[in-house]
Amino acid sequence: MTEKKEGTKPETPMDARIVSKEDLIAALTALAQDHTVIAPVDDRTGAVFAPTQDAAAVRLEYRNTSLSPKAAVFPQIETLLAFQDGVATETLPEPPETVLFGARPCDARALAMLDRVFQRDGIDDPYVAARRDRLTVIALACDEPGPACFCTSVGGAPDDHTGADVLATDLGEALLMRPVTERGEALLAALDGARPAEAGEIEAAQERSAAAAEKIGRVPVPSEPARLLEAFDSEIWAEIAAGCLGCGACTYACPTCHCFDLTDEHKRGTGRRVRSWDTCALPLFTLHASGHNPRPSTDARLRQRVLHKFAYGPETIDEMLCVGCGRCVSVCPSGIDLRRILARLDGCIAGGGPG
Amino acid sequence: MTVQEQLRHRAAELLADGTIDLFVGYAASDAPLKAAVHVARTAADAEMLTWNSFCAPNVAALLPKLLRRPDGAGEDWAPQRVGILAKGCVSRSIVGLIKAHQIPREAVHVIGVGCDGVVDRHRAARLFTPAAILDAEPLDGDRMLLRGTDGAERTVDLSEILLGSCLDCQHRNAVLADETIGDPVPETGPGPQEDAATSFAARPIDERWEAFEEEISRCIRCYACREACPNCYCTECFAEETEPHWIGVTTDPSDLMLFHLGRAFHQAGRCVDCGACVAACPMGIDLRLLTHKVNRDVEALFGGEASVSLDIVEPLLQFEMTDDEGFITEP
């Protein structure tokens, strides 16, 4: 159903290395000298991805963060143009080389999806590309899935390496680090204290991930995305969205949601054009200047979110735009659960059409 | 019958006999420490209703949307009849909405229920960091068994994981109800927030400003706090108005401050301190830092609590010719 990101090479266990946790912290400290290092650090909500100078503060044990690390390539707020005396100038970012350490495989896979979204139809979003081109992703395999995780139902796995340059697995005292791309290979080659992994260690990592996969609940995911459109006019959307309060928490927390708004902030010819995350959950999203809104209700807006992920994603980028991280489930203030929505849709379609 | 059984039974009866068209309450969630907002239209839907210490959302927030007169509705339009499960704070929000003419009294049928407080999932989660909570099981005697993703089990007192609002709650029972289920629960006095607010107020102004700035710097402008709040019934929020454009779309400190100060001021004298905004915030922002303060200010200046009775008109909703106008400065 899903294909691995092009340009990644198949796993070659020969290249796998073992790095002690001490050496890893030393390596991240060294990297932070001339790179931006984004990593999970302590937060009142558990952990957050944040640029950090202090590698000792980096967490290796954490559950999915409230927000995904998508802001590393697609920040919530970005200035696209600067206006000065009526003249507009592109403000392309020139970010430093950046290492995203500790992204879970679902989040790394989401970055690969965003690549395909922002590099489509011959258009390569230069703002996103500038960050992506300078980004090295070290994914950290999951060994303790969270209560809302369902990556295995949407083509992911606790040790999926899609979107990553290096896949790391915590083996207790040390990490097994497997290069996925040439960029990852180069990073590992320069890593002090690393030694080649032994077959037993690679096996141990596989066992950990297999055990993690066992703990992840399964969700019925539509096998024929196009058939979801049969349910477009179904009454089930009103039922599904009955408790929806209409905030944007699910979309902002989502690692693959990528809609944005453009706003000009200027006074007398001076100011800027800002790109900001937008959300289909809010009524303003598709409000026309005429006052007409093609998605006038929470039902229609929630339907849009679900169908964008599971029907339109397969159409436009050949993939469902969902990596099963479960964040939308965790953050929803009214307890709406995408897993239940999928089960409901499955029943609706399997049951001979829209209800 | 347990309270939950009574709830299901009564909701089903009210739906069946036509007293109401739908019932707003809570259903069980598959996610730990949460309940789902649930709208029941049939007896089968009513069977899914639940009542427990995870019922954090303030379901009164749904009422204005359910009962709002649609654009272009004719003379013969009549609102649906909505049944609703109301813990103390929800009932106060209903009182507030009725007095603000956002919902007609006769359109709601309120089932009151005594509440011992609801769980703050962020607070509970902090007990398990870096693991996550996998599931939770209420035990007798105000305790709860929590299980972590790391296999750890921990029994906690509810007071360790309840919303701050609940620890401070002084209206645990419905202040407005057409009927009640279960026994009333004892009311308690002010809780820890009073001390927290007092010690916060005692800090120098620049420290308070810094703390405020840091707190709101977490905001991602998702508006979960706003949408979860029964008081935020405006069809167009100042935060999204484009003419005039009061506030930018960014997460720059100035935009965040404007949003949160604007939100807090709009709550003055109206906030029932239900904690739904705190429960809704995905970033764990302490939104009560401001609302608690404006509540106390209004109480100190004008007296009275917001929305405890249909018969009292809140200070900021009334006007008298003898009102002091000394605050109006000369042009």
PDB file of C-alpha atoms in Angstrom, chain B residues 96-311:
ATOM      1  CA  GLY B  96     -24.928  32.100  32.111  1.00  0.00           C
ATOM      2  CA  LEU B  97     -26.006  31.201  28.575  1.00  0.00           C
ATOM      3  CA  ILE B  98     -29.673  31.657  29.413  1.00  0.00           C
ATOM      4  CA  LYS B  99     -29.050  35.067  30.981  1.00  0.00           C
ATOM      5  CA  ALA B 100     -26.930  36.122  28.012  1.00  0.00           C
ATOM      6  CA  HIS B 101     -29.859  35.161  25.756  1.00  0.00           C
ATOM      7  CA  GLN B 102     -27.770  32.568  23.933  1.00  0.00           C
ATOM      8  CA  ILE B 103     -30.154  29.720  24.704  1.00  0.00           C
ATOM      9  CA  PRO B 104     -33.839  29.733  25.655  1.00  0.00           C
ATOM     10  CA  ARG B 105     -34.527  28.289  29.116  1.00  0.00           C
ATOM     11  CA  GLU B 106     -37.404  26.201  27.776  1.00  0.00           C
ATOM     12  CA  ALA B 107     -35.191  24.510  25.187  1.00  0.00           C
ATOM     13  CA  VAL B 108     -33.012  22.751  27.747  1.00  0.00           C
ATOM     14  CA  HIS B 109     -33.883  19.955  30.120  1.00  0.00           C
ATOM     15  CA  VAL B 110     -31.159  19.776  32.738  1.00  0.00           C
ATOM     16  CA  ILE B 111     -30.295  16.611  34.609  1.00  0.00           C
ATOM     17  CA  GLY B 112     -28.153  17.727  37.534  1.00  0.00           C
ATOM     18  CA  VAL B 113     -25.461  15.516  39.009  1.00  0.00           C
ATOM     19  CA  GLY B 114     -23.109  16.014  41.948  1.00  0.00           C
ATOM     20  CA  CYS B 115     -19.456  15.983  40.921  1.00  0.00           C
ATOM     21  CA  ASP B 116     -16.366  14.998  42.884  1.00  0.00           C
ATOM     22  CA  GLY B 117     -14.050  16.557  40.340  1.00  0.00           C
ATOM     23  CA  VAL B 118     -12.521  15.439  37.051  1.00  0.00           C
ATOM     24  CA  VAL B 119      -9.042  14.329  36.114  1.00  0.00           C
ATOM     25  CA  ASP B 120      -6.443  16.639  34.607  1.00  0.00           C
ATOM     26  CA  ARG B 121      -4.736  14.311  32.119  1.00  0.00           C
ATOM     27  CA  HIS B 122      -1.613  16.490  31.910  1.00  0.00           C
ATOM     28  CA  ARG B 123      -1.244  16.445  35.672  1.00  0.00           C
ATOM     29  CA  ALA B 124      -1.721  12.686  35.801  1.00  0.00           C
ATOM     30  CA  ALA B 125       0.699  12.157  32.908  1.00  0.00           C
ATOM     31  CA  ARG B 126       3.451  13.990  34.765  1.00  0.00           C
ATOM     32  CA  LEU B 127       3.385  11.260  37.402  1.00  0.00           C
ATOM     33  CA  PHE B 128       4.461   8.764  34.730  1.00  0.00           C
ATOM     34  CA  THR B 129       6.889  10.757  32.600  1.00  0.00           C
ATOM     35  CA  PRO B 130       8.788   9.593  30.586  1.00  0.00           C
ATOM     36  CA  ALA B 131       6.333   6.711  30.249  1.00  0.00           C
ATOM     37  CA  ALA B 132       2.739   7.404  29.261  1.00  0.00           C
ATOM     38  CA  ILE B 133      -0.421   6.291  31.018  1.00  0.00           C
ATOM     39  CA  LEU B 134      -1.925   3.291  29.289  1.00  0.00           C
ATOM     40  CA  ASP B 135      -5.081   2.992  31.306  1.00  0.00           C
ATOM     41  CA  ALA B 136      -6.775   4.072  34.495  1.00  0.00           C
ATOM     42  CA  GLU B 137      -9.186   2.315  36.791  1.00  0.00           C
ATOM     43  CA  PRO B 138     -11.175   4.160  39.461  1.00  0.00           C
ATOM     44  CA  LEU B 139     -10.963   2.534  42.896  1.00  0.00           C
ATOM     45  CA  ASP B 140     -13.079   3.048  46.003  1.00  0.00           C
ATOM     46  CA  GLY B 141     -12.253   5.862  48.351  1.00  0.00           C
ATOM     47  CA  ASP B 142     -11.297   8.609  45.883  1.00  0.00           C
ATOM     48  CA  ARG B 143      -8.326   6.683  44.549  1.00  0.00           C
ATOM     49  CA  MET B 144      -7.330   5.596  41.093  1.00  0.00           C
ATOM     50  CA  LEU B 145      -5.070   2.871  39.738  1.00  0.00           C
ATOM     51  CA  LEU B 146      -2.912   4.068  36.853  1.00  0.00           C
ATOM     52  CA  ARG B 147      -0.945   1.759  34.556  1.00  0.00           C
ATOM     53  CA  GLY B 148       1.984   3.026  32.514  1.00  0.00           C
ATOM     54  CA  THR B 149       3.382   2.016  29.127  1.00  0.00           C
ATOM     55  CA  ASP B 150       6.456   0.865  31.069  1.00  0.00           C
ATOM     56  CA  GLY B 151       4.343  -1.666  32.969  1.00  0.00           C
ATOM     57  CA  ALA B 152       4.433   0.360  36.194  1.00  0.00           C
ATOM     58  CA  GLU B 153       1.289   0.561  38.316  1.00  0.00           C
ATOM     59  CA  ARG B 154       0.538   3.336  40.708  1.00  0.00           C
ATOM     60  CA  THR B 155      -2.392   4.053  42.988  1.00  0.00           C
ATOM     61  CA  VAL B 156      -2.997   7.754  43.464  1.00  0.00           C
ATOM     62  CA  ASP B 157      -5.406   9.892  45.461  1.00  0.00           C
ATOM     63  CA  LEU B 158      -7.749  11.739  43.154  1.00  0.00           C
ATOM     64  CA  SER B 159      -6.565  15.011  44.689  1.00  0.00           C
ATOM     65  CA  GLU B 160      -3.178  14.349  43.037  1.00  0.00           C
ATOM     66  CA  ILE B 161      -4.630  14.281  39.535  1.00  0.00           C
ATOM     67  CA  LEU B 162      -7.782  16.410  39.569  1.00  0.00           C
ATOM     68  CA  LEU B 163      -8.079  19.644  37.619  1.00  0.00           C
ATOM     69  CA  GLY B 164      -7.058  22.662  39.670  1.00  0.00           C
ATOM     70  CA  SER B 165     -10.549  24.070  39.085  1.00  0.00           C
ATOM     71  CA  CYS B 166     -12.054  21.028  40.750  1.00  0.00           C
ATOM     72  CA  LEU B 167      -9.830  21.360  43.812  1.00  0.00           C
ATOM     73  CA  ASP B 168     -11.145  24.916  44.153  1.00  0.00           C
ATOM     74  CA  CYS B 169     -14.755  24.140  43.199  1.00  0.00           C
ATOM     75  CA  GLN B 170     -17.487  25.521  45.437  1.00  0.00           C
ATOM     76  CA  HIS B 171     -20.443  24.420  43.334  1.00  0.00           C
ATOM     77  CA  ARG B 172     -20.201  20.674  42.945  1.00  0.00           C
ATOM     78  CA  ASN B 173     -23.950  20.262  42.552  1.00  0.00           C
ATOM     79  CA  ALA B 174     -26.100  21.731  39.816  1.00  0.00           C
ATOM     80  CA  VAL B 175     -27.372  25.245  40.564  1.00  0.00           C
ATOM     81  CA  LEU B 176     -30.115  24.775  37.963  1.00  0.00           C
ATOM     82  CA  ALA B 177     -31.781  21.463  37.222  1.00  0.00           C
ATOM     83  CA  ASP B 178     -35.094  20.104  36.034  1.00  0.00           C
ATOM     84  CA  GLU B 179     -34.271  16.892  37.837  1.00  0.00           C
ATOM     85  CA  THR B 180     -31.256  15.368  39.539  1.00  0.00           C
ATOM     86  CA  ILE B 181     -29.696  11.927  39.635  1.00  0.00           C
ATOM     87  CA  GLY B 182     -27.559  10.470  42.419  1.00  0.00           C
ATOM     88  CA  ASP B 183     -27.033  11.994  45.826  1.00  0.00           C
ATOM     89  CA  PRO B 184     -25.819  15.555  46.239  1.00  0.00           C
ATOM     90  CA  VAL B 185     -22.117  15.702  47.033  1.00  0.00           C
ATOM     91  CA  PRO B 186     -20.822  17.835  49.913  1.00  0.00           C
ATOM     92  CA  GLU B 187     -19.682  21.300  48.942  1.00  0.00           C
ATOM     93  CA  THR B 188     -16.167  22.293  49.966  1.00  0.00           C
ATOM     94  CA  GLY B 189     -14.368  25.580  50.508  1.00  0.00           C
ATOM     95  CA  PRO B 190     -11.800  27.326  48.319  1.00  0.00           C
ATOM     96  CA  GLY B 191      -8.802  25.183  47.392  1.00  0.00           C
ATOM     97  CA  PRO B 192      -5.135  25.699  46.599  1.00  0.00           C
ATOM     98  CA  GLN B 193      -5.542  28.205  43.770  1.00  0.00           C
ATOM     99  CA  GLU B 194      -6.284  30.965  46.280  1.00  0.00           C
ATOM    100  CA  ASP B 195      -2.823  30.532  47.781  1.00  0.00           C
ATOM    101  CA  ALA B 196      -1.205  30.180  44.356  1.00  0.00           C
ATOM    102  CA  ALA B 197      -2.935  33.346  43.149  1.00  0.00           C
ATOM    103  CA  THR B 198      -2.029  35.257  46.284  1.00  0.00           C
ATOM    104  CA  SER B 199       1.628  34.322  46.075  1.00  0.00           C
ATOM    105  CA  PHE B 200       1.645  35.063  42.338  1.00  0.00           C
ATOM    106  CA  ALA B 201       0.090  38.486  42.955  1.00  0.00           C
ATOM    107  CA  ALA B 202       2.738  39.200  45.592  1.00  0.00           C
ATOM    108  CA  ARG B 203       5.576  38.882  43.061  1.00  0.00           C
ATOM    109  CA  PRO B 204       7.051  42.021  41.467  1.00  0.00           C
ATOM    110  CA  ILE B 205       5.313  43.140  38.299  1.00  0.00           C
ATOM    111  CA  ASP B 206       8.211  42.340  35.961  1.00  0.00           C
ATOM    112  CA  GLU B 207       8.409  38.807  37.325  1.00  0.00           C
ATOM    113  CA  ARG B 208       4.682  38.357  36.812  1.00  0.00           C
ATOM    114  CA  TRP B 209       4.950  39.677  33.266  1.00  0.00           C
ATOM    115  CA  GLU B 210       7.803  37.320  32.545  1.00  0.00           C
ATOM    116  CA  ALA B 211       5.863  34.370  33.976  1.00  0.00           C
ATOM    117  CA  PHE B 212       2.832  35.325  31.889  1.00  0.00           C
ATOM    118  CA  GLU B 213       4.918  35.646  28.743  1.00  0.00           C
ATOM    119  CA  GLU B 214       6.564  32.297  29.332  1.00  0.00           C
ATOM    120  CA  GLU B 215       3.255  30.601  30.035  1.00  0.00           C
ATOM    121  CA  ILE B 216       1.577  31.830  26.863  1.00  0.00           C
ATOM    122  CA  SER B 217       4.671  31.270  24.718  1.00  0.00           C
ATOM    123  CA  ARG B 218       3.511  27.641  24.620  1.00  0.00           C
ATOM    124  CA  CYS B 219       0.347  28.618  22.719  1.00  0.00           C
ATOM    125  CA  ILE B 220      -0.120  27.257  19.178  1.00  0.00           C
ATOM    126  CA  ARG B 221      -3.284  29.261  18.409  1.00  0.00           C
ATOM    127  CA  CYS B 222      -5.395  26.120  17.984  1.00  0.00           C
ATOM    128  CA  TYR B 223      -8.258  27.802  19.867  1.00  0.00           C
ATOM    129  CA  ALA B 224      -9.076  24.641  21.816  1.00  0.00           C
ATOM    130  CA  CYS B 225      -9.467  26.824  24.935  1.00  0.00           C
ATOM    131  CA  ARG B 226     -11.945  29.032  23.120  1.00  0.00           C
ATOM    132  CA  GLU B 227     -13.966  26.264  21.501  1.00  0.00           C
ATOM    133  CA  ALA B 228     -14.129  24.299  24.761  1.00  0.00           C
ATOM    134  CA  CYS B 229     -15.510  27.325  26.614  1.00  0.00           C
ATOM    135  CA  PRO B 230     -19.285  27.829  26.909  1.00  0.00           C
ATOM    136  CA  ASN B 231     -18.688  31.571  27.249  1.00  0.00           C
ATOM    137  CA  CYS B 232     -16.992  31.722  23.840  1.00  0.00           C
ATOM    138  CA  TYR B 233     -20.182  31.655  21.827  1.00  0.00           C
ATOM    139  CA  CYS B 234     -19.401  34.597  19.554  1.00  0.00           C
ATOM    140  CA  THR B 235     -19.956  33.650  15.926  1.00  0.00           C
ATOM    141  CA  GLU B 236     -16.950  35.773  15.059  1.00  0.00           C
ATOM    142  CA  CYS B 237     -14.098  36.008  17.544  1.00  0.00           C
ATOM    143  CA  PHE B 238     -12.021  39.176  17.840  1.00  0.00           C
ATOM    144  CA  ALA B 239      -9.013  36.954  17.225  1.00  0.00           C
ATOM    145  CA  GLU B 240     -10.178  36.160  13.710  1.00  0.00           C
ATOM    146  CA  GLU B 241     -11.879  39.370  12.746  1.00  0.00           C
ATOM    147  CA  THR B 242     -10.203  40.858   9.685  1.00  0.00           C
ATOM    148  CA  GLU B 243     -11.863  44.283   9.614  1.00  0.00           C
ATOM    149  CA  PRO B 244     -10.548  45.661  11.840  1.00  0.00           C
ATOM    150  CA  HIS B 245      -7.634  43.289  12.145  1.00  0.00           C
ATOM    151  CA  TRP B 246      -7.187  43.412  15.912  1.00  0.00           C
ATOM    152  CA  ILE B 247      -4.605  40.718  16.122  1.00  0.00           C
ATOM    153  CA  GLY B 248      -2.076  39.003  13.859  1.00  0.00           C
ATOM    154  CA  VAL B 249      -2.101  35.304  13.026  1.00  0.00           C
ATOM    155  CA  THR B 250       1.350  34.515  14.369  1.00  0.00           C
ATOM    156  CA  THR B 251       2.748  33.039  17.550  1.00  0.00           C
ATOM    157  CA  ASP B 252       4.821  36.159  18.155  1.00  0.00           C
ATOM    158  CA  PRO B 253       4.587  37.280  21.777  1.00  0.00           C
ATOM    159  CA  SER B 254       2.495  40.339  20.890  1.00  0.00           C
ATOM    160  CA  ASP B 255      -0.154  38.270  19.093  1.00  0.00           C
ATOM    161  CA  LEU B 256      -0.235  35.640  21.827  1.00  0.00           C
ATOM    162  CA  MET B 257      -0.567  38.274  24.533  1.00  0.00           C
ATOM    163  CA  LEU B 258      -3.360  40.043  22.730  1.00  0.00           C
ATOM    164  CA  PHE B 259      -5.272  36.833  22.281  1.00  0.00           C
ATOM    165  CA  HIS B 260      -4.887  35.668  25.861  1.00  0.00           C
ATOM    166  CA  LEU B 261      -5.491  39.064  27.456  1.00  0.00           C
ATOM    167  CA  GLY B 262      -8.490  39.611  25.200  1.00  0.00           C
ATOM    168  CA  ARG B 263      -9.832  36.197  26.066  1.00  0.00           C
ATOM    169  CA  ALA B 264      -9.324  36.757  29.801  1.00  0.00           C
ATOM    170  CA  PHE B 265     -11.000  40.185  29.778  1.00  0.00           C
ATOM    171  CA  HIS B 266     -13.966  38.761  27.916  1.00  0.00           C
ATOM    172  CA  GLN B 267     -14.285  36.200  30.704  1.00  0.00           C
ATOM    173  CA  ALA B 268     -14.389  38.775  33.486  1.00  0.00           C
ATOM    174  CA  GLY B 269     -17.459  38.263  35.629  1.00  0.00           C
ATOM    175  CA  ARG B 270     -18.604  35.377  33.403  1.00  0.00           C
ATOM    176  CA  CYS B 271     -16.077  32.579  33.912  1.00  0.00           C
ATOM    177  CA  VAL B 272     -17.428  29.747  36.072  1.00  0.00           C
ATOM    178  CA  ASP B 273     -13.951  28.250  36.490  1.00  0.00           C
ATOM    179  CA  CYS B 274     -14.973  24.880  35.018  1.00  0.00           C
ATOM    180  CA  GLY B 275     -11.413  24.154  33.909  1.00  0.00           C
ATOM    181  CA  ALA B 276     -12.560  22.970  30.460  1.00  0.00           C
ATOM    182  CA  CYS B 277     -10.021  25.283  28.802  1.00  0.00           C
ATOM    183  CA  VAL B 278      -7.200  23.827  30.860  1.00  0.00           C
ATOM    184  CA  ALA B 279      -8.374  20.305  30.083  1.00  0.00           C
ATOM    185  CA  ALA B 280      -8.621  21.168  26.381  1.00  0.00           C
ATOM    186  CA  CYS B 281      -5.232  22.832  25.920  1.00  0.00           C
ATOM    187  CA  PRO B 282      -2.910  20.409  24.105  1.00  0.00           C
ATOM    188  CA  MET B 283       0.092  22.366  25.344  1.00  0.00           C
ATOM    189  CA  GLY B 284      -0.746  22.256  29.040  1.00  0.00           C
ATOM    190  CA  ILE B 285      -1.049  26.031  29.445  1.00  0.00           C
ATOM    191  CA  ASP B 286      -2.324  27.179  32.824  1.00  0.00           C
ATOM    192  CA  LEU B 287      -5.162  29.286  31.462  1.00  0.00           C
ATOM    193  CA  ARG B 288      -6.528  29.869  34.944  1.00  0.00           C
ATOM    194  CA  LEU B 289      -3.599  32.101  35.687  1.00  0.00           C
ATOM    195  CA  LEU B 290      -5.644  34.863  34.072  1.00  0.00           C
ATOM    196  CA  THR B 291      -9.269  33.786  34.448  1.00  0.00           C
ATOM    197  CA  HIS B 292      -8.949  33.152  38.158  1.00  0.00           C
ATOM    198  CA  LYS B 293      -7.525  36.637  38.545  1.00  0.00           C
ATOM    199  CA  VAL B 294     -10.328  38.381  36.637  1.00  0.00           C
ATOM    200  CA  ASN B 295     -12.902  36.337  38.555  1.00  0.00           C
ATOM    201  CA  ARG B 296     -11.454  37.484  41.854  1.00  0.00           C
ATOM    202  CA  ASP B 297     -11.165  41.071  40.653  1.00  0.00           C
ATOM    203  CA  VAL B 298     -14.828  41.204  39.664  1.00  0.00           C
ATOM    204  CA  GLU B 299     -15.820  39.623  42.961  1.00  0.00           C
ATOM    205  CA  ALA B 300     -13.720  42.104  44.908  1.00  0.00           C
ATOM    206  CA  LEU B 301     -14.938  45.133  42.964  1.00  0.00           C
ATOM    207  CA  PHE B 302     -18.603  44.295  42.551  1.00  0.00           C
ATOM    208  CA  GLY B 303     -19.293  41.223  44.659  1.00  0.00           C
ATOM    209  CA  GLY B 304     -20.955  37.959  43.684  1.00  0.00           C
ATOM    210  CA  GLU B 305     -19.992  34.908  41.684  1.00  0.00           C
ATOM    211  CA  ALA B 306     -20.795  34.397  38.028  1.00  0.00           C
ATOM    212  CA  SER B 307     -23.873  32.432  37.012  1.00  0.00           C
ATOM    213  CA  VAL B 308     -24.961  30.831  40.259  1.00  0.00           C
ATOM    214  CA  SER B 309     -28.611  31.834  39.856  1.00  0.00           C
ATOM    215  CA  LEU B 310     -31.024  32.864  37.122  1.00  0.00           C
ATOM    216  CA  ASP B 311     -32.360  35.578  39.412  1.00  0.00           C
TER     217      ASP B 311
END
